[in-house]
C-alpha cells in the first residue's frame, strides 16, 4: 500500500508540474517592433486609388493579425468633402490610433520655432478629442532642427508644454522613396516588375529593422521595442502582409504602438550636434558608437540603383562611395 501511495503522489506531482509549465505565458520574442505610417492622408500613388489603398491597408493588417498601428496625420491635407477624414476614421474603427505629424508637413530646419509650433497647434485642434487620438508628435522627415540647437530646444520645450511626446522611430528604410520611384516609372511608361518590387520592399524593411536592432544593442546593451517608420503608400497596401510575415519569420514579434512607446527608451532626449534621423542613429551618435550609424539604403543613390537594376531592369548609374559614418543623402518625403 505504501508503494502505491508513493507512486500516486509522484504521478500527481508530475501532472501538476506539466500543467504549471503548459499554462505559463509564451516567451516574448527576442526582437519586438511596432508599425507606424506617416503622411496620412497621402495623395495618389502608382497603382491604387486612394479608397483601394485605405481598404487594403485595413484588410492587410487584419489578415496579418496586427491589432494596432499608428497613423501620423497631416490635417492640412484634409478638405471638406474629399473623403480623407472618413478614411482616417476607418483606420480608427479598425482598432488603430492616430497622432500628430504637423498640420502642413514643414521642415523645422527651414521654419522658425514659433511658426512650427503654431503649425503643430493647428494639427492638434483637428486631432484632439477624436477617437484613437494619442498625444504623440512626429517631426516631418525626422527633421528636429538639424544643427540649430536653439531652435531644437525651443520646439522640445514647446512639445513638453503641450504634453506631446516625441513620436520617435528607431527603424527607417525610406519606403517613401521606393514609392516615389514607382510613381516616376509608371508615369514614364517603364515596365515595373511587381514581384521584384515586392521583394525589394520587404527585403529593405527587414534589413533596416535588423540594422537598427544591432545598432541599439551596441548602444544600449539591449534590444528595445522598435518603432518602424512606413508611409501610407500603395506599396504598403500591396506588400504589408508579406512584410509582416517576413519580419515574423526573421524572429520579430509585432506589437502595438502603445506597447512600443511604453519602452523608456522613447523618453530619451538625445544631445547631438545635428538633430535629425532615427532615435537609433541619434543615440549611437550621442554615445560615440563607431561604425555605420545609418542604414545604407537610406542613401537615395543606393536605393535608386537597386530599384533601377532589380525592378525596371535597366543599368543603374554608379554609386559613389561615401564614409560609413556620414549622414545619408536624403531628400525628405513631402
Tab-separated table of C-alpha atoms in Angstrom:
chain	number	residue	atom	x	y	z
A	1	UNK	CA	0.000	0.000	0.000
A	2	UNK	CA	2.799	2.425	0.874
A	3	UNK	CA	4.373	1.880	-2.568
A	4	UNK	CA	1.015	2.563	-4.267
A	5	UNK	CA	0.587	5.804	-2.354
A	6	UNK	CA	4.106	6.933	-3.205
A	7	UNK	CA	3.564	6.202	-6.920
A	8	UNK	CA	0.225	8.052	-6.851
A	9	UNK	CA	1.846	11.073	-5.226
A	10	UNK	CA	4.613	11.088	-7.838
A	11	UNK	CA	2.051	10.836	-10.656
A	12	UNK	CA	0.021	13.754	-9.269
A	13	UNK	CA	3.198	15.803	-8.858
A	14	UNK	CA	4.284	15.184	-12.434
A	15	UNK	CA	0.821	16.150	-13.751
A	16	UNK	CA	0.745	19.297	-11.623
A	17	UNK	CA	4.199	20.263	-12.844
A	18	UNK	CA	3.268	19.704	-16.506
A	19	UNK	CA	0.078	21.740	-16.087
A	20	UNK	CA	2.025	24.598	-14.494
A	21	UNK	CA	4.572	24.585	-17.309
A	22	UNK	CA	1.959	24.419	-20.087
A	23	UNK	CA	-0.052	27.253	-18.537
A	24	UNK	CA	2.932	29.627	-18.465
A	25	UNK	CA	2.598	32.532	-20.919
A	26	UNK	CA	4.632	32.123	-24.109
A	27	UNK	CA	8.065	33.746	-24.089
A	28	UNK	CA	8.234	37.154	-25.743
A	29	UNK	CA	10.238	37.303	-28.978
A	30	UNK	CA	13.827	38.490	-28.655
A	31	UNK	CA	13.025	41.315	-31.105
A	32	UNK	CA	9.827	43.352	-30.981
A	33	UNK	CA	8.582	46.032	-33.337
A	34	UNK	CA	5.526	48.232	-33.828
A	35	UNK	CA	4.379	49.740	-37.123
A	36	UNK	CA	3.574	53.354	-37.912
A	37	UNK	CA	2.515	55.176	-41.070
A	38	UNK	CA	3.361	58.809	-41.776
A	39	UNK	CA	1.739	61.373	-44.074
A	40	UNK	CA	-1.888	60.313	-43.733
A	41	UNK	CA	-3.810	61.255	-45.796
A	42	UNK	CA	-1.411	60.776	-48.681
A	43	UNK	CA	-2.102	61.609	-52.315
A	44	UNK	CA	-2.481	59.129	-55.183
A	45	UNK	CA	0.247	56.547	-55.669
A	46	UNK	CA	1.369	54.487	-58.641
A	47	UNK	CA	-1.041	51.565	-58.583
A	48	UNK	CA	-4.205	52.091	-56.498
A	49	UNK	CA	-6.976	54.572	-55.924
A	50	UNK	CA	-6.974	56.252	-52.533
A	51	UNK	CA	-10.014	54.240	-51.442
A	52	UNK	CA	-8.427	50.978	-52.592
A	53	UNK	CA	-5.281	51.790	-50.629
A	54	UNK	CA	-7.273	52.600	-47.494
A	55	UNK	CA	-9.263	49.370	-47.710
A	56	UNK	CA	-6.217	47.224	-48.487
A	57	UNK	CA	-4.208	48.608	-45.562
A	58	UNK	CA	-7.051	47.829	-43.158
A	59	UNK	CA	-7.600	44.368	-44.635
A	60	UNK	CA	-3.890	43.587	-44.771
A	61	UNK	CA	-3.332	44.447	-41.125
A	62	UNK	CA	-6.330	42.333	-40.134
A	63	UNK	CA	-5.147	39.436	-42.288
A	64	UNK	CA	-1.700	39.653	-40.675
A	65	UNK	CA	-3.229	39.742	-37.166
A	66	UNK	CA	-1.790	43.141	-36.284
A	67	UNK	CA	-4.104	44.677	-33.706
A	68	UNK	CA	-2.861	48.262	-33.672
A	69	UNK	CA	-0.614	50.539	-35.693
A	70	UNK	CA	-0.245	54.316	-35.549
A	71	UNK	CA	-1.134	56.704	-38.364
A	72	UNK	CA	0.597	60.077	-38.078
A	73	UNK	CA	-1.738	62.599	-39.648
A	74	UNK	CA	-1.293	65.893	-41.547
A	75	UNK	CA	-4.735	67.517	-41.114
A	76	UNK	CA	-3.785	70.281	-43.547
A	77	UNK	CA	-4.301	67.768	-46.354
A	78	UNK	CA	-7.912	67.143	-45.355
A	79	UNK	CA	-10.620	69.127	-47.102
A	80	UNK	CA	-14.351	69.091	-46.553
A	81	UNK	CA	-15.998	66.504	-48.751
A	82	UNK	CA	-12.813	64.854	-50.074
A	83	UNK	CA	-13.327	61.688	-48.032
A	84	UNK	CA	-9.962	61.854	-46.278
A	85	UNK	CA	-11.455	62.346	-42.800
A	86	UNK	CA	-13.693	59.325	-43.343
A	87	UNK	CA	-10.748	57.208	-44.466
A	88	UNK	CA	-8.827	58.105	-41.295
A	89	UNK	CA	-11.920	57.268	-39.250
A	90	UNK	CA	-11.915	53.820	-40.878
A	91	UNK	CA	-8.392	53.210	-39.584
A	92	UNK	CA	-9.525	54.072	-36.079
A	93	UNK	CA	-12.668	51.948	-36.364
A	94	UNK	CA	-10.388	49.020	-37.257
A	95	UNK	CA	-8.530	49.466	-33.941
A	96	UNK	CA	-5.644	51.706	-34.959
A	97	UNK	CA	-4.560	55.033	-33.443
A	98	UNK	CA	-3.807	58.486	-34.823
A	99	UNK	CA	-1.244	61.088	-33.835
A	100	UNK	CA	0.240	64.424	-34.909
A	101	UNK	CA	2.585	64.752	-37.889
A	102	UNK	CA	2.095	68.535	-38.095
A	103	UNK	CA	-0.616	70.388	-39.995
A	104	UNK	CA	1.256	71.163	-43.228
A	105	UNK	CA	4.428	68.999	-43.073
A	106	UNK	CA	7.000	71.797	-42.649
A	107	UNK	CA	10.732	71.229	-42.269
A	108	UNK	CA	11.960	72.550	-38.919
A	109	UNK	CA	15.367	73.363	-40.412
A	110	UNK	CA	13.612	75.845	-42.729
A	111	UNK	CA	10.962	77.156	-40.292
A	112	UNK	CA	11.123	79.351	-37.189
A	113	UNK	CA	10.239	77.716	-33.880
A	114	UNK	CA	7.118	79.897	-33.268
A	115	UNK	CA	5.770	79.201	-36.777
A	116	UNK	CA	6.485	75.498	-36.403
A	117	UNK	CA	4.730	75.268	-33.037
A	118	UNK	CA	1.736	77.170	-34.443
A	119	UNK	CA	1.524	74.557	-37.198
A	120	UNK	CA	1.506	71.806	-34.543
A	121	UNK	CA	-1.298	73.630	-32.722
A	122	UNK	CA	-3.412	73.662	-35.895
A	123	UNK	CA	-2.960	69.915	-36.222
A	124	UNK	CA	-3.840	69.352	-32.566
A	125	UNK	CA	-7.032	71.381	-32.987
A	126	UNK	CA	-8.167	68.821	-35.572
A	127	UNK	CA	-6.885	65.721	-33.756
A	128	UNK	CA	-7.730	66.272	-30.097
A	129	UNK	CA	-10.934	64.670	-28.916
A	130	UNK	CA	-11.139	62.257	-31.830
A	131	UNK	CA	-11.362	58.531	-31.137
A	132	UNK	CA	-7.968	56.848	-31.274
A	133	UNK	CA	-6.011	60.053	-30.621
A	134	UNK	CA	-2.600	59.741	-28.951
A	135	UNK	CA	-0.535	62.735	-27.741
A	136	UNK	CA	2.466	61.912	-29.900
A	137	UNK	CA	4.191	64.245	-32.357
A	138	UNK	CA	6.479	63.039	-35.127
A	139	UNK	CA	8.765	65.501	-36.857
A	140	UNK	CA	8.179	65.569	-40.623
A	141	UNK	CA	11.147	63.998	-42.422
A	142	UNK	CA	12.544	63.303	-38.908
A	143	UNK	CA	13.982	66.829	-39.053
A	144	UNK	CA	14.395	68.106	-35.485
A	145	UNK	CA	16.230	71.272	-36.438
A	146	UNK	CA	19.496	69.947	-37.800
A	147	UNK	CA	22.440	71.903	-36.352
A	148	UNK	CA	20.306	74.687	-34.777
A	149	UNK	CA	20.266	73.726	-31.107
A	150	UNK	CA	18.424	76.874	-30.042
A	151	UNK	CA	15.544	76.116	-32.382
A	152	UNK	CA	15.623	72.419	-31.477
A	153	UNK	CA	15.396	73.171	-27.760
A	154	UNK	CA	12.621	75.736	-28.265
A	155	UNK	CA	10.488	73.138	-30.065
A	156	UNK	CA	11.319	70.477	-27.473
A	157	UNK	CA	10.132	72.858	-24.767
A	158	UNK	CA	7.017	73.629	-26.798
A	159	UNK	CA	6.198	69.937	-27.067
A	160	UNK	CA	6.575	69.493	-23.305
A	161	UNK	CA	4.294	72.466	-22.667
A	162	UNK	CA	1.680	70.861	-24.920
A	163	UNK	CA	2.072	67.448	-23.232
A	164	UNK	CA	3.191	65.926	-26.507
A	165	UNK	CA	5.909	63.301	-26.623
A	166	UNK	CA	8.319	62.849	-29.493
A	167	UNK	CA	6.984	60.065	-31.719
A	168	UNK	CA	10.459	58.709	-32.358
A	169	UNK	CA	11.176	55.910	-34.795
A	170	UNK	CA	14.085	53.516	-34.490
A	171	UNK	CA	13.776	51.842	-37.911
A	172	UNK	CA	13.587	53.605	-41.274
A	173	UNK	CA	14.054	52.065	-44.724
A	174	UNK	CA	12.962	55.122	-46.757
A	175	UNK	CA	9.912	53.312	-48.116
A	176	UNK	CA	8.607	56.658	-49.354
A	177	UNK	CA	11.440	56.749	-51.894
A	178	UNK	CA	10.594	53.346	-53.351
A	179	UNK	CA	7.044	54.669	-53.780
A	180	UNK	CA	8.359	57.818	-55.456
A	181	UNK	CA	10.499	55.781	-57.849
A	182	UNK	CA	7.470	53.603	-58.668
A	183	UNK	CA	5.319	56.647	-59.458
A	184	UNK	CA	8.060	58.085	-61.694
A	185	UNK	CA	8.485	54.779	-63.533
A	186	UNK	CA	4.740	54.427	-64.146
A	187	UNK	CA	4.452	57.988	-65.443
A	188	UNK	CA	7.371	57.347	-67.810
A	189	UNK	CA	5.720	54.194	-69.134
A	190	UNK	CA	8.523	51.960	-67.847
A	191	UNK	CA	7.567	48.349	-67.068
A	192	UNK	CA	7.557	47.704	-63.328
A	193	UNK	CA	8.390	44.162	-62.212
A	194	UNK	CA	5.918	43.873	-59.329
A	195	UNK	CA	7.393	40.649	-57.940
A	196	UNK	CA	10.835	42.251	-57.856
A	197	UNK	CA	9.412	45.408	-56.293
A	198	UNK	CA	7.708	43.349	-53.593
A	199	UNK	CA	10.963	41.510	-52.856
A	200	UNK	CA	12.969	44.752	-52.727
A	201	UNK	CA	10.435	46.456	-50.447
A	202	UNK	CA	10.239	43.564	-47.976
A	203	UNK	CA	13.965	42.893	-48.009
A	204	UNK	CA	14.785	46.562	-47.418
A	205	UNK	CA	12.455	46.986	-44.448
A	206	UNK	CA	13.582	43.751	-42.753
A	207	UNK	CA	17.242	44.609	-43.296
A	208	UNK	CA	16.657	48.068	-41.858
A	209	UNK	CA	14.996	46.587	-38.767
A	210	UNK	CA	17.930	44.252	-38.166
A	211	UNK	CA	20.461	47.020	-38.789
A	212	UNK	CA	18.792	49.266	-36.201
A	213	UNK	CA	18.443	46.443	-33.714
A	214	UNK	CA	22.148	45.653	-33.936
A	215	UNK	CA	22.951	49.357	-33.558
A	216	UNK	CA	20.695	49.675	-30.495
A	217	UNK	CA	22.258	46.581	-28.908
A	218	UNK	CA	25.711	48.133	-29.348
A	219	UNK	CA	24.463	51.437	-27.950
A	220	UNK	CA	22.161	50.294	-25.120
A	221	UNK	CA	23.251	46.756	-24.441
A	222	UNK	CA	19.717	45.566	-25.160
A	223	UNK	CA	17.053	45.407	-27.848
A	224	UNK	CA	14.311	47.988	-27.221
A	225	UNK	CA	10.788	47.715	-28.579
A	226	UNK	CA	11.344	49.191	-32.008
A	227	UNK	CA	9.128	51.549	-33.999
A	228	UNK	CA	9.157	51.089	-37.776
A	229	UNK	CA	8.553	54.123	-39.954
A	230	UNK	CA	6.397	53.431	-43.005
A	231	UNK	CA	4.192	55.735	-45.062
A	232	UNK	CA	0.594	55.480	-46.206
A	233	UNK	CA	1.620	54.337	-49.681
A	234	UNK	CA	0.409	51.958	-52.359
A	235	UNK	CA	3.467	49.797	-51.711
A	236	UNK	CA	2.486	49.413	-48.063
A	237	UNK	CA	-1.056	48.462	-49.056
A	238	UNK	CA	0.165	45.905	-51.576
A	239	UNK	CA	3.039	44.351	-49.662
A	240	UNK	CA	2.258	44.759	-45.950
A	241	UNK	CA	1.171	41.136	-45.283
A	242	UNK	CA	4.384	39.929	-46.934
A	243	UNK	CA	6.477	42.330	-44.857
A	244	UNK	CA	4.838	41.265	-41.605
A	245	UNK	CA	5.277	37.589	-42.473
A	246	UNK	CA	8.951	38.195	-43.296
A	247	UNK	CA	9.520	40.033	-40.016
A	248	UNK	CA	7.934	37.203	-38.042
A	249	UNK	CA	9.939	34.596	-39.945
A	250	UNK	CA	13.050	36.585	-39.018
A	251	UNK	CA	12.193	36.373	-35.315
A	252	UNK	CA	10.349	39.675	-34.849
A	253	UNK	CA	7.229	39.961	-32.727
A	254	UNK	CA	4.739	42.586	-33.903
A	255	UNK	CA	3.389	44.675	-31.002
A	256	UNK	CA	1.111	47.698	-30.682
A	257	UNK	CA	2.266	51.285	-30.936
A	258	UNK	CA	1.130	51.755	-27.332
A	259	UNK	CA	3.416	48.895	-26.281
A	260	UNK	CA	6.368	50.363	-28.137
A	261	UNK	CA	6.049	53.826	-26.634
A	262	UNK	CA	5.838	52.302	-23.141
A	263	UNK	CA	9.527	51.411	-23.531
A	264	UNK	CA	11.515	54.015	-21.543
A	265	UNK	CA	13.913	54.459	-24.445
A	266	UNK	CA	11.342	56.788	-26.035
A	267	UNK	CA	11.752	59.238	-23.160
A	268	UNK	CA	15.286	59.949	-24.379
A	269	UNK	CA	16.356	63.498	-25.228
A	270	UNK	CA	19.426	62.957	-27.397
A	271	UNK	CA	22.135	65.575	-27.260
A	272	UNK	CA	23.711	65.550	-30.702
A	273	UNK	CA	25.347	68.084	-32.977
A	274	UNK	CA	22.828	67.500	-35.756
A	275	UNK	CA	19.282	66.665	-34.634
A	276	UNK	CA	17.545	64.520	-37.219
A	277	UNK	CA	17.107	60.883	-38.184
A	278	UNK	CA	16.043	57.889	-36.156
A	279	UNK	CA	16.399	57.570	-32.411
A	280	UNK	CA	18.819	54.697	-33.017
A	281	UNK	CA	21.074	56.989	-35.057
A	282	UNK	CA	20.913	59.859	-32.579
A	283	UNK	CA	21.660	57.702	-29.522
A	284	UNK	CA	24.541	55.983	-31.304
A	285	UNK	CA	25.970	59.381	-32.230
A	286	UNK	CA	25.492	60.681	-28.686
A	287	UNK	CA	27.261	57.633	-27.257
A	288	UNK	CA	30.146	57.763	-29.755
A	289	UNK	CA	29.365	54.354	-31.239
A	290	UNK	CA	31.779	53.588	-34.038
A	291	UNK	CA	30.895	52.016	-37.351
A	292	UNK	CA	27.865	52.705	-39.573
A	293	UNK	CA	25.089	54.571	-37.762
A	294	UNK	CA	22.560	54.711	-40.588
A	295	UNK	CA	21.135	52.062	-42.878
A	296	UNK	CA	22.858	52.137	-46.255
A	297	UNK	CA	19.692	52.154	-48.384
A	298	UNK	CA	18.564	55.415	-46.806
A	299	UNK	CA	21.089	56.934	-49.214
A	300	UNK	CA	18.737	57.555	-52.115
A	301	UNK	CA	21.540	56.944	-54.624
A	302	UNK	CA	21.872	53.376	-53.333
A	303	UNK	CA	18.094	52.856	-53.287
A	304	UNK	CA	17.700	54.218	-56.808
A	305	UNK	CA	20.436	51.962	-58.169
A	306	UNK	CA	18.780	48.885	-56.643
A	307	UNK	CA	15.344	49.890	-57.983
A	308	UNK	CA	16.733	50.577	-61.446
A	309	UNK	CA	18.550	47.250	-61.682
A	310	UNK	CA	16.049	44.964	-59.981
A	311	UNK	CA	12.624	46.496	-60.665
A	312	UNK	CA	12.813	48.160	-64.076
A	313	UNK	CA	15.748	46.007	-65.249
A	314	UNK	CA	17.876	48.865	-66.517
A	315	UNK	CA	21.519	49.746	-65.937
A	316	UNK	CA	21.880	51.947	-62.839
A	317	UNK	CA	24.241	54.859	-62.539
A	318	UNK	CA	27.334	54.090	-60.445
A	319	UNK	CA	27.014	54.991	-56.770
A	320	UNK	CA	30.000	56.939	-55.378
A	321	UNK	CA	31.475	55.560	-52.166
A	322	UNK	CA	30.745	57.576	-49.033
A	323	UNK	CA	32.079	57.322	-45.461
A	324	UNK	CA	30.138	54.756	-43.431
A	325	UNK	CA	29.509	57.212	-40.607
A	326	UNK	CA	28.452	60.147	-42.796
A	327	UNK	CA	24.870	61.311	-42.933
A	328	UNK	CA	22.913	59.688	-45.793
A	329	UNK	CA	21.951	61.659	-48.863
A	330	UNK	CA	18.226	62.037	-48.327
A	331	UNK	CA	15.506	64.065	-49.977
A	332	UNK	CA	12.735	64.398	-47.384
A	333	UNK	CA	9.323	62.987	-48.188
A	334	UNK	CA	6.605	65.556	-48.779
